[in-house]
Amino acid sequence: MTTRHHSLAKNKIKFLMLEGIHAKGLDEIRRSGYEWIVSEAQAPPPGRLAEMIEDVHFLGIRSRTQLTADLLDRARKLTAIGCFCIGTDQVDLSEARRRGIPVFNAPYANTRSVAELVLAEIILLLRGIPARNAGAHRGQWLKSARGSHEVRGKTLGILGYGHIGSQLGILAEGLGMRVIYFDIVAKLPLGNAEPRTRMESVLEEADVVSIHVPDTERTRNMIDNKALGRMKPGAHLINAARGRIVDIPALAAALRAERLGGAAIDVFPVEPKGADDAFESELRGMDKVLLTPHIGGSTEEAQQNIALDVATKLVRYSDNGSTMGAVNFPEVSLPDHASARRIMHIHRNEPGVLQAVNSVISKASINIAAQYLQTLPDVGYVVMDLETEDAPALVRELDAIPATIRTRFLY
Ligand code: NAI
């Protein structure tokens, strides 16, 4: 593998931003002193992309651009990739790491959007709005207070008290709800929320259960027939997390049997690939179910937050070497670099590499002001602040260490 390094002036660093990345992201990069930004509204076809990325240092994509090992080979100057979205499946992450390229995304930029939608759904479900709305569309006038409730004083049960779950809890308390939650990790309760040590307790006590866990082996079909059977008669279920967490046939059966009062479902085990693909689900046609097309996190504000978040991470990596928030790379959090030269060395994680790096430096009688190292099983990343006037000579020597993937330095 070839080694690559750069210490380019900011106006020589090229950003290629594809798929119509929000202007907020481009503004942030420009504001940080980078002028060479090429942006395109579409995802180019692979052949054209291969040509476009040959001289690019930073690449911004969304979910439609597939970055394979072959394409990465063509991108000989590529320093980092920003996925301006939540998912990173479109990038071959380990191949990027092997080439010394960190990949950044924005996993939590749409937290608020999801929490707000769920909050609205809680109110709509407790008022029986889905069925009344469906009835009115058919000319029915279902005017009755029966089965309609205020949310004040009701119990919200949250499964998964992470970014979304905990924010939802705070918002729901603002409406006067009592909040209980279950998480597999001990989480500090916010506001007056109360933790439960078993998921079953949440299911048994809550008037509304809302799911905010990730899609893992353990959470697959976590809400099955048995779990649904534990919920209070007439309780409601909300899933805006991932489709495979709820057993949909079991949910449909519980709703038909009127064991549950209603449900709001945003994510499904199988979702249409695009607007031309029909949405199929056993829940279609059930008046008590609020169905939404996986739009929990889809707002203009979330798009802006995503753009700003990922652009900031790319700029920090370029300016300072920090890899915090990288999904495929050793994470090193760094103070701003001051008077010393900062040298960043990415290497295959083999025994003796750090020793080889340090011996190059000590042979040159250079003082190490600070050194930060993180490793993953295959790749290590060491950042050093060095008191030297001749960084290029040192970089040449570091490049000569056989395990070196890439060396970069900042003034
Ligand atoms: P997070 O990682 O901040 O929180 C997840 C929490 O679930 C963590 O506290 C974790 O410890 C807990 N957890 C994991 N396994 C568990 C289990 N078996 N039982 C109980 N707790 C468990 O994630 P965040 O950002 O809050 O997202 C939550 C879910 O929302 C994810 O599935 C995510 O994919 C989904 N999501 C959906 C969106 C949509 O458009 N509908 C948009 C954004 C996120």
Short mmCIF file of C-alpha atoms and ligand atoms in Angstrom, two decimals:
data_model
loop_
_atom_site.label_atom_id
_atom_site.label_comp_id
_atom_site.label_asym_id
_atom_site.label_seq_id
_atom_site.Cartn_x
_atom_site.Cartn_y
_atom_site.Cartn_z
CA MET A 1 0.00 0.00 0.00
CA THR A 2 1.31 3.46 -0.83
CA THR A 3 1.78 6.04 1.88
CA ARG A 4 0.39 9.49 1.43
CA HIS A 5 0.87 12.67 3.35
CA HIS A 6 -0.09 16.25 3.09
CA SER A 7 0.37 19.52 4.81
CA LEU A 8 -1.46 21.60 2.29
CA ALA A 9 -2.50 25.21 2.56
CA LYS A 10 -6.25 25.41 3.08
CA ASN A 11 -6.89 26.73 -0.42
CA LYS A 12 -5.28 23.59 -1.89
CA ILE A 13 -7.61 21.24 -0.03
CA LYS A 14 -10.51 20.09 -2.19
CA PHE A 15 -13.93 19.21 -0.82
CA LEU A 16 -16.35 17.35 -3.11
CA MET A 17 -19.88 17.43 -1.74
CA LEU A 18 -22.44 15.21 -3.47
CA GLU A 19 -26.18 14.53 -3.30
CA GLY A 20 -27.30 18.06 -2.49
CA ILE A 21 -25.77 18.45 0.95
CA HIS A 22 -27.51 21.24 2.87
CA ALA A 23 -26.03 24.74 2.44
CA LYS A 24 -25.38 24.97 6.21
CA GLY A 25 -22.69 22.31 5.83
CA LEU A 26 -21.02 24.05 2.89
CA ASP A 27 -21.15 27.37 4.76
CA GLU A 28 -19.45 25.84 7.79
CA ILE A 29 -16.60 24.49 5.67
CA ARG A 30 -16.20 27.83 3.87
CA ARG A 31 -16.35 29.72 7.17
CA SER A 32 -13.47 27.54 8.42
CA GLY A 33 -11.26 28.88 5.65
CA TYR A 34 -11.65 26.25 2.93
CA GLU A 35 -12.48 27.75 -0.46
CA TRP A 36 -12.24 24.85 -2.86
CA ILE A 37 -15.64 23.25 -2.49
CA VAL A 38 -17.32 21.52 -5.42
CA SER A 39 -20.91 20.56 -4.81
CA GLU A 40 -23.37 18.55 -6.90
CA ALA A 41 -27.06 17.99 -6.41
CA GLN A 42 -27.02 14.34 -7.51
CA ALA A 43 -25.14 11.10 -6.85
CA PRO A 44 -22.94 10.64 -9.94
CA PRO A 45 -22.86 7.20 -11.61
CA PRO A 46 -19.87 5.08 -10.42
CA GLY A 47 -17.78 5.62 -13.59
CA ARG A 48 -18.01 9.39 -13.33
CA LEU A 49 -17.52 9.29 -9.55
CA ALA A 50 -14.28 7.35 -9.99
CA GLU A 51 -12.94 10.21 -12.14
CA MET A 52 -14.31 12.92 -9.88
CA ILE A 53 -12.71 11.65 -6.67
CA GLU A 54 -9.17 11.27 -8.02
CA ASP A 55 -7.98 14.65 -6.72
CA VAL A 56 -10.36 15.07 -3.79
CA HIS A 57 -9.21 15.34 -0.15
CA PHE A 58 -12.59 15.38 1.57
CA LEU A 59 -15.72 13.72 0.22
CA GLY A 60 -19.26 14.40 1.45
CA ILE A 61 -22.04 11.99 0.48
CA ARG A 62 -25.51 10.99 1.60
CA SER A 63 -27.05 7.55 1.33
CA ARG A 64 -27.08 6.99 -2.45
CA THR A 65 -23.33 7.08 -3.18
CA GLN A 66 -21.79 3.62 -2.78
CA LEU A 67 -18.09 3.79 -1.86
CA THR A 68 -16.50 0.43 -2.62
CA ALA A 69 -12.88 -0.66 -2.18
CA ASP A 70 -12.30 -0.15 -5.95
CA LEU A 71 -13.51 3.41 -5.79
CA LEU A 72 -11.40 4.11 -2.70
CA ASP A 73 -8.37 2.90 -4.65
CA ARG A 74 -9.03 5.61 -7.21
CA ALA A 75 -9.27 8.30 -4.53
CA ARG A 76 -5.56 8.52 -3.87
CA LYS A 77 -5.69 11.81 -1.99
CA LEU A 78 -8.81 11.08 0.02
CA THR A 79 -8.28 12.06 3.66
CA ALA A 80 -11.76 11.63 5.19
CA ILE A 81 -15.35 10.86 4.21
CA GLY A 82 -18.42 12.59 5.63
CA CYS A 83 -21.73 10.71 5.43
CA PHE A 84 -24.26 13.53 5.74
CA CYS A 85 -26.88 11.17 7.12
CA ILE A 86 -27.35 8.65 9.92
CA GLY A 87 -26.40 5.35 8.25
CA THR A 88 -22.95 4.43 6.91
CA ASP A 89 -23.75 1.13 5.15
CA GLN A 90 -23.04 2.76 1.77
CA VAL A 91 -19.32 2.93 2.58
CA ASP A 92 -16.97 -0.04 2.85
CA LEU A 93 -15.86 1.04 6.32
CA SER A 94 -13.07 -1.44 6.96
CA GLU A 95 -11.53 -0.85 3.51
CA ALA A 96 -11.63 2.88 4.22
CA ARG A 97 -9.91 2.31 7.57
CA ARG A 98 -7.22 0.12 5.94
CA ARG A 99 -6.47 3.06 3.64
CA GLY A 100 -6.25 5.42 6.62
CA ILE A 101 -9.54 7.19 5.86
CA PRO A 102 -11.88 7.98 8.77
CA VAL A 103 -15.62 8.09 8.05
CA PHE A 104 -17.89 10.49 9.95
CA ASN A 105 -21.70 10.67 10.23
CA ALA A 106 -24.35 12.41 12.32
CA PRO A 107 -26.04 9.74 14.41
CA TYR A 108 -27.92 12.06 16.76
CA ALA A 109 -28.73 15.14 14.72
CA ASN A 110 -32.41 14.18 14.39
CA THR A 111 -33.08 13.18 18.00
CA ARG A 112 -35.40 16.10 18.63
CA SER A 113 -37.42 15.46 15.47
CA VAL A 114 -38.20 11.89 16.55
CA ALA A 115 -39.02 12.91 20.12
CA GLU A 116 -41.45 15.60 18.91
CA LEU A 117 -43.27 13.24 16.55
CA VAL A 118 -43.66 10.65 19.29
CA LEU A 119 -44.97 13.30 21.68
CA ALA A 120 -47.64 14.25 19.16
CA GLU A 121 -48.53 10.60 18.62
CA ILE A 122 -49.01 10.05 22.35
CA ILE A 123 -51.65 12.78 22.41
CA LEU A 124 -53.32 11.61 19.20
CA LEU A 125 -53.48 7.99 20.37
CA LEU A 126 -54.89 8.81 23.81
CA ARG A 127 -57.61 10.87 22.13
CA GLY A 128 -58.45 8.11 19.66
CA ILE A 129 -57.72 10.46 16.77
CA PRO A 130 -56.48 7.88 14.24
CA ALA A 131 -59.88 6.11 14.15
CA ARG A 132 -61.89 9.35 14.32
CA ASN A 133 -59.84 10.83 11.49
CA ALA A 134 -60.27 7.71 9.37
CA GLY A 135 -64.04 7.75 10.12
CA ALA A 136 -64.43 11.41 9.15
CA HIS A 137 -62.70 10.73 5.81
CA ARG A 138 -65.41 8.15 5.16
CA GLY A 139 -68.21 10.51 6.21
CA GLN A 140 -68.61 9.14 9.76
CA TRP A 141 -69.07 11.51 12.71
CA LEU A 142 -67.58 9.66 15.70
CA LYS A 143 -68.34 12.38 18.22
CA SER A 144 -67.99 10.90 21.68
CA ALA A 145 -65.74 11.29 24.73
CA ARG A 146 -65.62 7.54 25.29
CA GLY A 147 -62.08 6.21 25.24
CA SER A 148 -60.59 9.71 24.88
CA HIS A 149 -58.12 10.77 27.53
CA GLU A 150 -55.89 13.64 28.47
CA VAL A 151 -52.24 12.68 28.70
CA ARG A 152 -51.81 14.52 32.00
CA GLY A 153 -51.24 12.06 34.81
CA LYS A 154 -50.88 9.05 32.47
CA THR A 155 -47.79 6.85 32.50
CA LEU A 156 -45.39 6.81 29.58
CA GLY A 157 -43.15 3.73 29.45
CA ILE A 158 -39.92 4.21 27.50
CA LEU A 159 -37.91 1.23 26.30
CA GLY A 160 -34.34 2.37 25.61
CA TYR A 161 -33.42 5.55 27.50
CA GLY A 162 -30.80 6.86 25.07
CA HIS A 163 -30.71 10.12 23.14
CA ILE A 164 -34.30 9.95 21.93
CA GLY A 165 -35.85 8.11 24.87
CA SER A 166 -34.48 10.52 27.48
CA GLN A 167 -35.40 13.63 25.47
CA LEU A 168 -38.91 12.27 24.97
CA GLY A 169 -39.18 11.71 28.72
CA ILE A 170 -38.42 15.36 29.45
CA LEU A 171 -40.94 16.60 26.87
CA ALA A 172 -43.63 14.23 28.16
CA GLU A 173 -43.11 15.43 31.73
CA GLY A 174 -43.80 18.92 30.42
CA LEU A 175 -47.27 17.64 29.56
CA GLY A 176 -47.73 16.26 33.06
CA MET A 177 -47.04 12.62 32.25
CA ARG A 178 -45.35 10.22 34.64
CA VAL A 179 -42.32 8.66 32.98
CA ILE A 180 -40.84 5.22 33.61
CA TYR A 181 -38.13 3.55 31.56
CA PHE A 182 -36.10 0.42 31.04
CA ASP A 183 -32.58 0.33 29.60
CA ILE A 184 -30.01 -2.47 29.64
CA VAL A 185 -27.40 0.10 30.71
CA ALA A 186 -27.83 1.97 34.01
CA LYS A 187 -28.90 5.46 32.88
CA LEU A 188 -29.19 8.55 35.01
CA PRO A 189 -32.87 9.55 35.15
CA LEU A 190 -33.62 13.03 33.82
CA GLY A 191 -36.37 15.10 35.43
CA ASN A 192 -38.60 12.88 37.56
CA ALA A 193 -38.32 9.77 35.35
CA GLU A 194 -38.10 6.49 37.21
CA PRO A 195 -36.01 3.56 36.04
CA ARG A 196 -37.31 0.01 36.15
CA THR A 197 -34.97 -2.96 36.30
CA ARG A 198 -37.15 -5.19 34.08
CA MET A 199 -38.78 -4.44 30.74
CA GLU A 200 -41.85 -6.34 31.96
CA SER A 201 -42.49 -3.76 34.69
CA VAL A 202 -42.62 -0.98 32.09
CA LEU A 203 -45.01 -2.97 29.90
CA GLU A 204 -47.29 -3.71 32.85
CA GLU A 205 -47.44 -0.17 34.26
CA ALA A 206 -47.54 2.10 31.19
CA ASP A 207 -50.55 3.59 29.41
CA VAL A 208 -48.33 4.21 26.39
CA VAL A 209 -45.18 2.24 25.59
CA SER A 210 -42.68 3.88 23.24
CA ILE A 211 -39.70 1.98 21.84
CA HIS A 212 -36.30 3.66 21.44
CA VAL A 213 -33.79 0.81 21.36
CA PRO A 214 -31.38 0.00 18.50
CA ASP A 215 -31.83 -2.94 16.14
CA THR A 216 -29.74 -5.71 17.70
CA GLU A 217 -30.03 -9.46 18.01
CA ARG A 218 -31.43 -8.93 21.47
CA THR A 219 -34.08 -6.40 20.40
CA ARG A 220 -35.31 -8.32 17.35
CA ASN A 221 -38.97 -9.21 18.00
CA MET A 222 -38.48 -7.90 21.54
CA ILE A 223 -42.15 -6.87 21.43
CA ASP A 224 -43.75 -10.21 20.63
CA ASN A 225 -47.02 -11.82 21.59
CA LYS A 226 -45.86 -12.38 25.15
CA ALA A 227 -44.67 -8.80 25.63
CA LEU A 228 -47.88 -7.41 24.13
CA GLY A 229 -49.85 -9.66 26.48
CA ARG A 230 -48.23 -7.94 29.46
CA MET A 231 -49.39 -4.48 28.40
CA LYS A 232 -52.40 -2.96 30.17
CA PRO A 233 -55.72 -3.56 28.41
CA GLY A 234 -56.33 -0.60 26.10
CA ALA A 235 -52.72 0.63 26.27
CA HIS A 236 -50.97 2.04 23.19
CA LEU A 237 -47.72 1.10 21.47
CA ILE A 238 -45.39 3.43 19.55
CA ASN A 239 -42.45 2.27 17.46
CA ALA A 240 -40.28 4.88 15.75
CA ALA A 241 -37.06 2.92 16.33
CA ARG A 242 -36.48 -0.01 13.97
CA GLY A 243 -38.96 -2.25 12.18
CA ARG A 244 -37.76 -5.64 13.32
CA ILE A 245 -38.20 -4.87 17.03
CA VAL A 246 -41.98 -5.43 16.91
CA ASP A 247 -43.61 -8.67 15.77
CA ILE A 248 -46.16 -7.08 13.41
CA PRO A 249 -48.52 -10.09 13.08
CA ALA A 250 -48.68 -10.30 16.91
CA LEU A 251 -49.39 -6.56 17.13
CA ALA A 252 -52.09 -6.80 14.47
CA ALA A 253 -53.72 -9.68 16.38
CA ALA A 254 -53.66 -7.74 19.69
CA LEU A 255 -55.29 -4.75 17.98
CA ARG A 256 -57.96 -6.88 16.27
CA ALA A 257 -58.77 -8.53 19.59
CA GLU A 258 -59.04 -5.00 21.08
CA ARG A 259 -56.47 -5.89 23.70
CA LEU A 260 -54.56 -2.74 22.75
CA GLY A 261 -56.12 0.69 22.28
CA GLY A 262 -54.00 1.68 19.30
CA ALA A 263 -50.55 2.02 17.85
CA ALA A 264 -48.32 4.44 15.96
CA ILE A 265 -45.75 2.76 13.75
CA ASP A 266 -43.09 4.59 11.73
CA VAL A 267 -40.72 1.72 10.90
CA PHE A 268 -41.38 -1.71 9.42
CA PRO A 269 -39.58 -5.04 8.98
CA VAL A 270 -39.78 -4.52 5.20
CA GLU A 271 -39.99 -0.98 3.87
CA PRO A 272 -40.52 0.20 0.28
CA LYS A 273 -37.27 1.06 -1.51
CA GLY A 274 -38.72 4.19 -3.07
CA ALA A 275 -41.87 6.10 -3.93
CA ASP A 276 -42.75 3.66 -6.75
CA ASP A 277 -42.64 0.64 -4.47
CA ALA A 278 -45.94 -0.18 -2.70
CA PHE A 279 -46.09 -0.24 1.10
CA GLU A 280 -47.36 -3.62 2.27
CA SER A 281 -48.23 -4.32 5.91
CA GLU A 282 -50.79 -6.25 7.88
CA LEU A 283 -51.50 -2.99 9.69
CA ARG A 284 -52.81 -1.28 6.56
CA GLY A 285 -56.51 -0.51 6.85
CA MET A 286 -56.58 -0.68 10.66
CA ASP A 287 -58.22 2.57 11.78
CA LYS A 288 -56.58 2.59 15.21
CA VAL A 289 -53.11 2.57 13.79
CA LEU A 290 -51.23 5.69 12.84
CA LEU A 291 -48.90 4.72 10.01
CA THR A 292 -46.02 6.93 8.92
CA PRO A 293 -43.37 6.20 6.24
CA HIS A 294 -40.19 6.16 8.36
CA ILE A 295 -40.15 9.94 8.75
CA GLY A 296 -39.51 10.15 12.49
CA GLY A 297 -36.23 11.99 11.96
CA SER A 298 -37.08 13.69 8.68
CA THR A 299 -37.34 17.43 9.18
CA GLU A 300 -35.66 20.45 7.64
CA GLU A 301 -34.10 21.19 11.03
CA ALA A 302 -32.61 17.69 11.25
CA GLN A 303 -31.14 18.10 7.75
CA GLN A 304 -29.49 21.35 8.86
CA ASN A 305 -28.19 19.77 12.05
CA ILE A 306 -26.79 16.83 10.12
CA ALA A 307 -25.00 19.15 7.68
CA LEU A 308 -23.49 21.22 10.45
CA ASP A 309 -22.50 18.22 12.56
CA VAL A 310 -20.69 16.32 9.79
CA ALA A 311 -19.08 19.46 8.31
CA THR A 312 -17.72 20.33 11.76
CA LYS A 313 -16.26 16.83 12.16
CA LEU A 314 -14.52 17.03 8.75
CA VAL A 315 -13.11 20.47 9.52
CA ARG A 316 -11.87 19.34 12.95
CA TYR A 317 -10.11 16.35 11.42
CA SER A 318 -8.52 18.54 8.78
CA ASP A 319 -7.54 21.37 11.13
CA ASN A 320 -6.60 19.46 14.20
CA GLY A 321 -6.52 15.68 13.61
CA SER A 322 -9.40 14.88 15.97
CA THR A 323 -11.27 11.72 14.97
CA MET A 324 -14.03 11.95 17.59
CA GLY A 325 -17.26 10.65 16.09
CA ALA A 326 -15.54 8.53 13.41
CA VAL A 327 -17.43 5.27 12.89
CA ASN A 328 -14.55 3.18 11.53
CA PHE A 329 -11.46 4.65 13.11
CA PRO A 330 -9.59 4.90 16.43
CA GLU A 331 -11.15 7.91 18.17
CA VAL A 332 -8.65 10.50 19.36
CA SER A 333 -9.88 13.69 20.99
CA LEU A 334 -7.32 16.46 20.84
CA PRO A 335 -6.78 19.93 22.23
CA ASP A 336 -6.18 22.62 19.60
CA HIS A 337 -2.60 22.41 18.58
CA ALA A 338 -0.51 25.35 19.66
CA SER A 339 3.05 26.22 18.80
CA ALA A 340 4.42 22.73 18.16
CA ARG A 341 4.16 20.86 14.85
CA ARG A 342 1.38 18.29 14.92
CA ILE A 343 2.16 15.05 13.11
CA MET A 344 -0.48 12.40 12.55
CA HIS A 345 0.60 8.87 11.82
CA ILE A 346 -1.85 6.18 10.74
CA HIS A 347 -0.44 2.67 10.72
CA ARG A 348 -1.27 -1.00 10.59
CA ASN A 349 -1.53 -2.12 14.19
CA GLU A 350 1.50 -4.41 14.31
CA PRO A 351 3.83 -5.00 17.28
CA GLY A 352 6.63 -2.45 17.56
CA VAL A 353 5.16 0.37 15.45
CA LEU A 354 4.98 2.92 18.24
CA GLN A 355 8.50 2.02 19.24
CA ALA A 356 9.66 2.57 15.65
CA VAL A 357 7.86 5.94 15.55
CA ASN A 358 9.41 7.04 18.83
CA SER A 359 12.86 5.92 17.82
CA VAL A 360 12.68 8.04 14.63
CA ILE A 361 11.82 11.02 16.81
CA SER A 362 14.40 10.39 19.52
CA LYS A 363 17.13 9.82 16.91
CA ALA A 364 16.38 13.29 15.58
CA SER A 365 16.62 14.63 19.17
CA ILE A 366 13.15 16.09 18.95
CA ASN A 367 11.13 16.76 22.09
CA ILE A 368 7.62 15.27 22.19
CA ALA A 369 5.31 17.89 23.75
CA ALA A 370 2.32 15.54 23.68
CA GLN A 371 1.39 12.18 22.21
CA TYR A 372 -2.04 10.62 21.79
CA LEU A 373 -2.57 7.04 20.64
CA GLN A 374 -5.65 4.95 19.96
CA THR A 375 -5.82 1.61 18.23
CA LEU A 376 -8.36 -0.74 16.73
CA PRO A 377 -7.37 -4.37 16.07
CA ASP A 378 -6.09 -3.58 12.56
CA VAL A 379 -5.27 0.15 12.58
CA GLY A 380 -3.54 2.52 15.00
CA TYR A 381 -3.60 6.31 15.03
CA VAL A 382 -0.99 8.33 16.85
CA VAL A 383 -0.92 12.12 17.01
CA MET A 384 2.19 13.90 18.25
CA ASP A 385 2.93 17.51 19.02
CA LEU A 386 6.63 17.90 18.33
CA GLU A 387 9.10 20.70 18.82
CA THR A 388 10.75 20.58 15.42
CA GLU A 389 11.39 22.98 12.57
CA ASP A 390 11.75 20.27 9.97
CA ALA A 391 8.48 18.37 9.90
CA PRO A 392 8.80 17.30 6.22
CA ALA A 393 12.06 15.42 6.93
CA LEU A 394 10.46 13.68 9.86
CA VAL A 395 7.42 12.77 7.79
CA ARG A 396 9.69 11.15 5.19
CA GLU A 397 11.27 9.01 7.91
CA LEU A 398 7.92 8.06 9.41
CA ASP A 399 6.67 7.14 5.94
CA ALA A 400 9.58 4.72 5.67
CA ILE A 401 8.33 2.65 8.64
CA PRO A 402 6.91 -0.44 6.91
CA ALA A 403 3.57 -0.44 8.78
CA THR A 404 2.81 3.20 7.86
CA ILE A 405 -0.48 3.77 6.04
CA ARG A 406 -0.31 7.55 5.98
CA THR A 407 1.44 10.48 7.65
CA ARG A 408 0.08 14.00 7.72
CA PHE A 409 1.32 17.14 9.43
CA LEU A 410 -0.07 20.49 10.44
CA TYR A 411 1.81 23.69 11.06
P1 NAI B 1 -29.20 5.65 21.50
O1 NAI B 1 -28.09 4.71 21.15
O2 NAI B 1 -28.90 6.99 22.00
O3 NAI B 1 -30.14 4.93 22.58
C1 NAI B 1 -30.53 3.59 22.54
C2 NAI B 1 -30.68 3.11 23.98
O4 NAI B 1 -31.21 1.78 23.96
C3 NAI B 1 -29.36 3.03 24.74
O5 NAI B 1 -29.48 3.72 25.97
C4 NAI B 1 -29.15 1.53 24.95
O6 NAI B 1 -28.46 1.24 26.14
C5 NAI B 1 -30.57 1.04 24.98
N1 NAI B 1 -30.73 -0.39 24.70
C6 NAI B 1 -30.03 -1.17 23.84
N2 NAI B 1 -30.52 -2.42 23.83
C7 NAI B 1 -31.54 -2.44 24.70
C8 NAI B 1 -32.45 -3.45 25.14
N3 NAI B 1 -32.37 -4.69 24.68
N4 NAI B 1 -33.39 -3.12 26.06
C9 NAI B 1 -33.45 -1.84 26.56
N5 NAI B 1 -32.62 -0.86 26.20
C10 NAI B 1 -31.69 -1.14 25.26
O7 NAI B 1 -30.12 5.70 20.20
P2 NAI B 1 -31.18 6.83 19.80
O8 NAI B 1 -30.51 7.87 18.99
O9 NAI B 1 -31.96 7.24 20.98
O10 NAI B 1 -32.10 6.00 18.79
C11 NAI B 1 -33.02 5.03 19.24
C12 NAI B 1 -33.66 4.31 18.06
O11 NAI B 1 -34.32 5.23 17.19
C13 NAI B 1 -32.66 3.56 17.18
O12 NAI B 1 -33.24 2.31 16.83
C14 NAI B 1 -32.57 4.41 15.94
O13 NAI B 1 -32.21 3.63 14.83
C15 NAI B 1 -34.00 4.93 15.84
N6 NAI B 1 -34.16 6.14 15.02
C16 NAI B 1 -35.25 6.21 14.19
C17 NAI B 1 -35.48 7.33 13.40
C18 NAI B 1 -36.68 7.40 12.52
O14 NAI B 1 -36.66 8.11 11.51
N7 NAI B 1 -37.77 6.75 12.85
C19 NAI B 1 -34.53 8.45 13.40
C20 NAI B 1 -33.47 8.33 14.38
C21 NAI B 1 -33.29 7.19 15.14
#
